[in-house]
């Protein structure tokens, strides 16, 4: 048996007619850069994610960067970010000119350790980026309290947490804005690149709209230095089709996570992911831990099972941040986990027999 880490082709075939029709319509109307298909998607996505406004942009990285630009985060400012995240989170801070200040993750849920936020605050701190990593909400209520107490902006990185909730409230609605990615492998993925910023504040919305289009409120009038961060029309049309399926796909991911838990319950050698009380995890990734990771990857691959590592090098140890002077030992939990985490195959296309096969091979590896 072969178990893909992700199966975007079979997802496409499950909705082929709708997708082909949507692309055809964009071609017929030549609405390629932003335009009506992006606008329709923005309205639907804002509604699904519980916000008044949404701006479609060209990637999740662009979403984070443009949000920081719109919030006037700039050189001389500091922004607190977890070290256990995809590189784009601190990278967007650096692109804004500000300095990312790294902190470690909590041991149980992999998200930022809230006890480490206040000690990292300085007079220069302007914002905290809470990443809802792997599809699990961070401790957003408590992070929000800390942000309010210190008058800091809370920006949510929701690149992996579409439709995730904490105590019934959607991620992306706790802070000033939510930043989403529609990279093909994300829970809601474009057929190319895409991202979005969601918010309730109309002035922030207008500013993000301008910044994604050369600081332009109308054609050839430029009020700000912005970017070309527009979402493509074809991606907007595709995302609008897929958005209708996202609630059902999310349920299937959650069911698949339960199946892994069931079939791996008698495998004490690995640590399974835990759901934080009150959290509705959407399983962008299903992360296990084992000190025997490298051998396990090799063994599983020989059995036709493809896994991933998210992420093998914590951000502070990346060469790009060499000048910060961090060293191994600075963020012990993230560093230890980077050596032990393994992402099992996970998607809404994954079938129960594939989960059984993968679980059995994991147990056979230890036997
Ligand atoms: C994917 C991702 C991003 C970046 O999104 P892109 O669309 O790839 O630019 C940012 N943060 C996190 C946590 C991500 O997983």
Coordinates of C-alpha atoms and ligand atoms in Angstrom, one line a residue:
X1 CA 0.0 0.0 0.0
X2 CA 1.1 3.6 -0.7
X3 CA 0.0 6.3 1.7
X4 CA 0.7 9.8 0.4
X5 CA 1.4 12.6 2.9
X6 CA -1.2 14.7 1.1
X7 CA -3.3 13.9 -2.0
X8 CA -4.2 17.1 -3.8
X9 CA -5.0 15.2 -7.0
X10 CA -7.7 13.1 -5.5
X11 CA -9.2 16.2 -3.9
X12 CA -9.3 17.9 -7.3
X13 CA -11.0 14.9 -8.8
X14 CA -13.7 14.9 -6.1
X15 CA -14.8 18.5 -7.1
X16 CA -13.5 18.5 -10.7
X17 CA -16.6 19.8 -12.5
X18 CA -17.1 22.7 -10.1
X19 CA -13.4 23.7 -10.3
X20 CA -13.2 23.4 -14.1
X21 CA -16.4 25.5 -14.4
X22 CA -15.0 28.2 -12.1
X23 CA -11.7 28.5 -13.9
X24 CA -13.5 28.6 -17.3
X25 CA -15.7 31.5 -16.0
X26 CA -12.6 33.6 -15.0
X27 CA -11.1 32.9 -18.4
X28 CA -14.3 34.0 -20.2
X29 CA -14.5 37.2 -18.1
X30 CA -10.7 37.9 -18.1
X31 CA -10.8 38.9 -14.4
X32 CA -7.3 37.8 -13.6
X33 CA -5.9 40.3 -11.0
X34 CA -8.2 40.8 -8.0
X35 CA -11.6 41.6 -9.5
X36 CA -15.1 40.1 -9.0
X37 CA -14.1 36.5 -8.3
X38 CA -11.7 37.6 -5.5
X39 CA -14.4 40.0 -4.2
X40 CA -17.0 37.2 -4.0
X41 CA -14.5 34.9 -2.2
X42 CA -13.5 37.7 0.3
X43 CA -17.2 38.2 1.3
X44 CA -17.8 34.5 1.8
X45 CA -14.5 34.0 3.6
X46 CA -15.1 36.9 6.0
X47 CA -18.5 35.5 6.8
X48 CA -17.2 31.9 7.4
X49 CA -14.3 33.3 9.6
X50 CA -16.6 35.5 11.6
X51 CA -15.2 38.9 10.6
X52 CA -16.7 42.0 8.8
X53 CA -14.0 42.3 6.2
X54 CA -11.5 40.2 4.3
X55 CA -8.8 41.2 1.9
X56 CA -7.5 38.5 -0.5
X57 CA -3.7 38.7 -1.1
X58 CA -1.0 36.8 -2.9
X59 CA 0.2 34.6 0.0
X60 CA 0.1 34.0 3.7
X61 CA 3.5 35.7 4.0
X62 CA 2.0 38.7 2.1
X63 CA -1.0 38.7 4.5
X64 CA 1.3 38.9 7.6
X65 CA 3.5 41.5 6.0
X66 CA 0.7 43.7 4.8
X67 CA -1.1 43.5 8.2
X68 CA 2.1 44.7 9.9
X69 CA 2.5 47.5 7.4
X70 CA -1.1 48.6 7.9
X71 CA -0.7 48.6 11.7
X72 CA 2.4 50.8 11.2
X73 CA 4.8 48.2 12.7
X74 CA 8.2 49.4 11.6
X75 CA 12.0 49.7 12.2
X76 CA 12.7 50.2 15.9
X77 CA 9.7 48.1 17.0
X78 CA 9.7 44.7 18.5
X79 CA 7.2 41.9 17.8
X80 CA 7.0 38.8 20.0
X81 CA 6.8 35.5 18.0
X82 CA 7.0 31.9 18.8
X83 CA 10.2 30.1 17.8
X84 CA 8.2 27.0 16.9
X85 CA 6.5 28.1 13.7
X86 CA 7.1 28.3 9.9
X87 CA 9.8 30.7 9.0
X88 CA 7.3 33.1 7.3
X89 CA 6.0 34.3 10.8
X90 CA 9.3 36.0 11.9
X91 CA 10.2 36.8 8.3
X92 CA 7.1 39.0 7.9
X93 CA 8.1 40.9 11.1
X94 CA 11.6 41.4 9.6
X95 CA 10.1 42.5 6.3
X96 CA 8.2 45.2 8.2
X97 CA 11.5 46.5 9.5
X98 CA 10.7 45.5 13.1
X99 CA 12.6 42.9 15.1
X100 CA 11.1 39.5 15.9
X101 CA 11.6 38.6 19.6
X102 CA 11.5 34.8 19.9
X103 CA 9.9 32.8 22.7
X104 CA 9.6 29.1 23.4
X105 CA 6.5 26.9 23.1
X106 CA 4.5 25.1 25.7
X107 CA 5.3 21.4 26.2
X108 CA 1.7 20.0 25.6
X109 CA 0.3 21.8 22.6
X110 CA 3.3 23.2 20.7
X111 CA 1.9 26.7 20.7
X112 CA 3.5 29.7 22.4
X113 CA 4.1 29.4 26.1
X114 CA 2.0 32.3 27.6
X115 CA 4.2 32.5 30.7
X116 CA 7.1 33.6 28.5
X117 CA 5.3 36.6 26.9
X118 CA 5.4 39.1 29.7
X119 CA 9.2 38.6 30.4
X120 CA 9.8 39.3 26.7
X121 CA 8.0 42.7 26.7
X122 CA 10.2 45.8 26.5
X123 CA 9.3 49.5 25.9
X124 CA 9.8 48.7 22.1
X125 CA 7.3 45.9 22.0
X126 CA 4.4 46.7 19.7
X127 CA 2.7 43.4 18.9
X128 CA 2.4 39.7 19.6
X129 CA 1.9 37.3 16.8
X130 CA 0.0 34.3 18.0
X131 CA 0.4 31.3 15.7
X132 CA -2.4 28.6 15.8
X133 CA 0.1 25.9 14.9
X134 CA -0.8 22.6 13.3
X135 CA -4.5 23.7 13.4
X136 CA -4.8 24.0 17.2
X137 CA -5.7 27.4 18.7
X138 CA -3.0 29.0 20.9
X139 CA -4.2 30.2 24.3
X140 CA -5.8 33.2 22.6
X141 CA -8.0 34.4 25.5
X142 CA -5.0 34.7 27.8
X143 CA -2.7 36.1 25.1
X144 CA -5.4 38.7 24.4
X145 CA -5.5 39.6 28.1
X146 CA -1.8 40.1 28.2
X147 CA -1.9 42.2 25.0
X148 CA -4.6 44.4 26.4
X149 CA -2.9 44.9 29.7
X150 CA 0.3 46.1 27.9
X151 CA -1.5 47.9 25.1
X152 CA 0.0 45.6 22.4
X153 CA -1.5 44.6 19.1
X154 CA -2.5 40.9 18.8
X155 CA -2.0 39.6 15.3
X156 CA -3.1 36.0 14.6
X157 CA -1.2 33.7 12.2
X158 CA -4.1 31.5 11.1
X159 CA -2.2 29.9 8.1
X160 CA -2.9 26.5 9.6
X161 CA -6.1 27.1 11.5
X162 CA -9.0 27.7 9.1
X163 CA -12.3 27.2 11.1
X164 CA -10.5 26.2 14.3
X165 CA -12.2 27.6 17.4
X166 CA -11.4 28.2 21.1
X167 CA -14.4 28.0 23.4
X168 CA -16.7 28.4 20.4
X169 CA -14.9 31.4 19.0
X170 CA -13.1 31.3 15.6
X171 CA -9.3 31.8 15.4
X172 CA -8.6 35.0 13.6
X173 CA -11.2 36.9 15.7
X174 CA -9.3 37.3 18.9
X175 CA -6.8 39.9 17.8
X176 CA -6.9 43.0 15.5
X177 CA -6.7 40.8 12.4
X178 CA -6.3 37.2 11.2
X179 CA -3.7 36.3 8.6
X180 CA -4.5 33.2 6.5
X181 CA -2.5 31.2 3.9
X182 CA -4.0 29.3 1.0
X183 CA -0.8 27.6 0.0
X184 CA -1.9 24.4 -1.9
X185 CA -1.3 22.1 1.1
X186 CA -3.2 24.2 3.7
X187 CA -6.6 23.1 4.9
X188 CA -8.0 25.6 2.4
X189 CA -5.6 25.6 -0.5
X190 CA -5.4 27.5 -3.8
X191 CA -4.1 26.0 -7.0
X192 CA -1.1 28.3 -6.7
X193 CA -0.4 30.9 -4.0
X194 CA -2.9 32.9 -1.9
X195 CA -3.6 34.4 1.4
X196 CA -6.0 36.7 3.2
X197 CA -6.3 39.2 6.1
X198 CA -9.6 39.4 8.0
X199 CA -10.6 42.2 10.4
X200 CA -13.6 44.1 11.7
X201 CA -12.1 47.6 11.6
X202 CA -13.1 49.5 8.5
X203 CA -10.1 51.8 8.5
X204 CA -7.7 48.9 8.8
X205 CA -9.6 47.2 5.9
X206 CA -9.3 50.2 3.7
X207 CA -5.6 50.5 4.4
X208 CA -4.9 46.8 3.7
X209 CA -6.9 47.1 0.5
X210 CA -4.7 50.0 -0.6
X211 CA -1.5 48.5 0.4
X212 CA -2.1 45.3 -1.6
X213 CA -2.5 47.4 -4.7
X214 CA 0.4 49.9 -4.7
X215 CA -1.1 52.1 -2.0
X216 CA -3.8 53.0 -4.4
X217 CA -7.4 53.9 -3.5
X218 CA -8.3 54.3 -7.2
X219 CA -6.5 53.7 -10.4
X220 CA -3.3 55.8 -10.8
X221 CA -3.8 57.6 -7.4
X222 CA -1.2 56.5 -4.9
X223 CA -1.5 57.5 -1.3
X224 CA 1.0 55.1 0.2
X225 CA 4.0 53.0 -0.7
X226 CA 2.4 49.5 -0.9
X227 CA 3.0 46.4 -2.9
X228 CA 1.6 44.3 -5.6
X229 CA 0.1 41.7 -3.2
X230 CA -3.2 41.2 -5.1
X231 CA -4.9 37.8 -5.1
X232 CA -5.3 36.3 -8.6
X233 CA -8.8 36.0 -10.0
X234 CA -8.4 32.3 -10.8
X235 CA -7.3 31.6 -7.2
X236 CA -10.3 33.6 -5.9
X237 CA -12.7 31.5 -8.0
X238 CA -11.1 28.2 -7.0
X239 CA -11.0 29.2 -3.3
X240 CA -14.7 30.2 -3.4
X241 CA -15.6 26.7 -4.7
X242 CA -13.4 25.0 -2.1
X243 CA -14.7 27.1 0.7
X244 CA -18.1 25.5 0.4
X245 CA -16.5 22.1 1.1
X246 CA -14.3 23.3 3.9
X247 CA -16.7 22.6 6.8
X248 CA -17.1 18.9 5.7
X249 CA -13.4 18.5 5.0
X250 CA -12.6 19.9 8.4
X251 CA -14.9 17.3 10.0
X252 CA -13.2 14.6 8.1
X253 CA -9.8 15.7 9.3
X254 CA -11.0 15.6 12.9
X255 CA -12.5 12.2 12.3
X256 CA -9.2 11.0 10.8
X257 CA -7.4 12.3 13.9
X258 CA -9.7 10.3 16.1
X259 CA -9.0 7.2 14.0
X260 CA -5.3 7.6 14.5
X261 CA -5.9 8.0 18.2
X262 CA -7.9 4.8 18.2
X263 CA -5.5 2.7 16.2
X264 CA -2.4 4.1 18.0
X265 CA -3.8 3.9 21.5
X266 CA -1.7 0.8 22.2
X267 CA 1.6 2.3 21.1
X268 CA 3.1 3.8 24.2
X269 CA 6.4 4.6 22.5
X270 CA 5.0 7.6 20.7
X271 CA 3.4 10.8 22.0
X272 CA 0.1 11.6 20.3
X273 CA -1.2 15.2 19.8
X274 CA -3.5 16.5 22.5
X275 CA -6.4 18.8 22.1
X276 CA -6.3 21.7 24.5
X277 CA -9.5 21.9 26.6
X278 CA -12.0 24.1 24.8
X279 CA -10.1 24.0 21.5
X280 CA -11.5 22.7 18.2
X281 CA -8.3 21.5 16.5
X282 CA -8.6 21.3 12.7
X283 CA -5.6 19.0 12.2
X284 CA -3.7 20.8 9.4
X285 CA -1.0 18.5 10.6
X286 CA -1.1 15.4 12.9
X287 CA 2.1 15.5 14.9
X288 CA 3.5 12.6 16.9
X289 CA 6.8 12.5 18.8
X290 CA 9.5 9.9 19.1
X291 CA 13.2 10.0 19.8
X292 CA 13.6 7.4 17.1
X293 CA 12.3 9.7 14.4
X294 CA 15.0 9.3 11.8
X295 CA 14.8 5.5 11.8
X296 CA 11.0 5.6 11.8
X297 CA 10.9 7.9 8.7
X298 CA 13.1 5.5 6.8
X299 CA 11.1 2.4 7.9
X300 CA 7.8 4.0 7.0
X301 CA 9.0 5.1 3.7
X302 CA 10.1 1.5 2.9
X303 CA 6.5 0.6 3.6
X304 CA 5.2 3.2 1.2
X305 CA 4.2 5.7 3.9
X306 CA 5.2 9.4 3.4
X307 CA 5.7 11.6 6.4
X308 CA 6.9 15.2 7.0
X309 CA 8.7 17.3 9.7
X310 CA 7.2 20.6 10.7
X311 CA 9.7 22.0 11.4
X312 CA 13.2 20.5 11.6
X313 CA 15.0 23.7 12.5
X314 CA 13.5 26.2 15.0
X315 CA 13.5 29.8 13.6
X316 CA 16.2 31.1 16.0
X317 CA 18.7 28.6 14.7
X318 CA 18.1 29.5 11.0
X319 CA 21.1 31.1 9.3
X320 CA 18.9 34.1 8.4
X321 CA 18.8 35.0 12.1
X322 CA 22.4 34.3 12.8
X323 CA 23.0 38.0 13.7
X324 CA 20.6 37.7 16.7
X325 CA 23.3 35.6 18.4
X326 CA 20.9 32.8 19.5
X327 CA 22.4 29.4 20.2
X328 CA 21.3 25.9 20.9
X329 CA 19.9 25.8 24.4
X330 CA 18.1 29.2 24.2
X331 CA 14.7 27.6 23.5
X332 CA 15.0 24.1 24.9
X333 CA 11.5 22.7 24.3
X334 CA 11.3 23.8 20.7
X335 CA 14.8 22.5 20.0
X336 CA 14.0 19.1 21.6
X337 CA 10.7 18.8 19.7
X338 CA 12.4 19.8 16.4
X339 CA 14.4 16.6 16.7
X340 CA 11.4 14.3 17.7
X341 CA 8.3 15.5 15.8
X342 CA 6.9 13.7 12.9
X343 CA 3.9 14.6 10.8
X344 CA 1.8 11.6 9.7
X345 CA -0.2 11.6 6.5
X346 CA -3.2 13.8 7.1
X347 CA -5.9 15.2 4.8
X348 CA -9.6 14.9 4.2
X349 CA -8.8 12.4 1.4
X350 CA -7.1 10.0 3.8
X351 CA -9.0 6.8 4.2
X352 CA -9.5 4.6 7.3
X353 CA -7.6 1.7 5.7
X354 CA -4.6 4.0 5.1
X355 CA -4.8 5.1 8.8
X356 CA -5.0 1.4 9.9
X357 CA -2.0 0.5 7.7
X358 CA 0.1 3.5 8.9
X359 CA -0.7 2.7 12.6
X360 CA 0.1 -0.9 12.2
X361 CA 3.4 -0.1 10.6
X362 CA 4.3 2.3 13.4
X363 CA 3.6 -0.4 15.9
X364 CA 5.6 -3.0 13.8
X365 CA 8.5 -0.5 13.8
X366 CA 8.7 -0.7 17.6
X367 CA 8.0 -4.5 17.8
Ligands
LIG1 C1 2.2 28.5 5.4 C2 2.5 29.4 6.5 C3 2.7 30.7 6.4 C4 3.0 31.4 5.1 O1 2.1 31.2 4.1 P1 2.4 31.2 2.5 O2 1.1 31.2 1.9 O3 3.2 30.0 2.3 O4 3.2 32.5 2.3 C5 2.9 31.5 7.5 N1 2.8 31.0 8.8 C6 2.5 29.7 9.0 C7 2.4 29.2 10.4 C8 2.4 28.8 7.9 O5 2.1 27.5 8.1

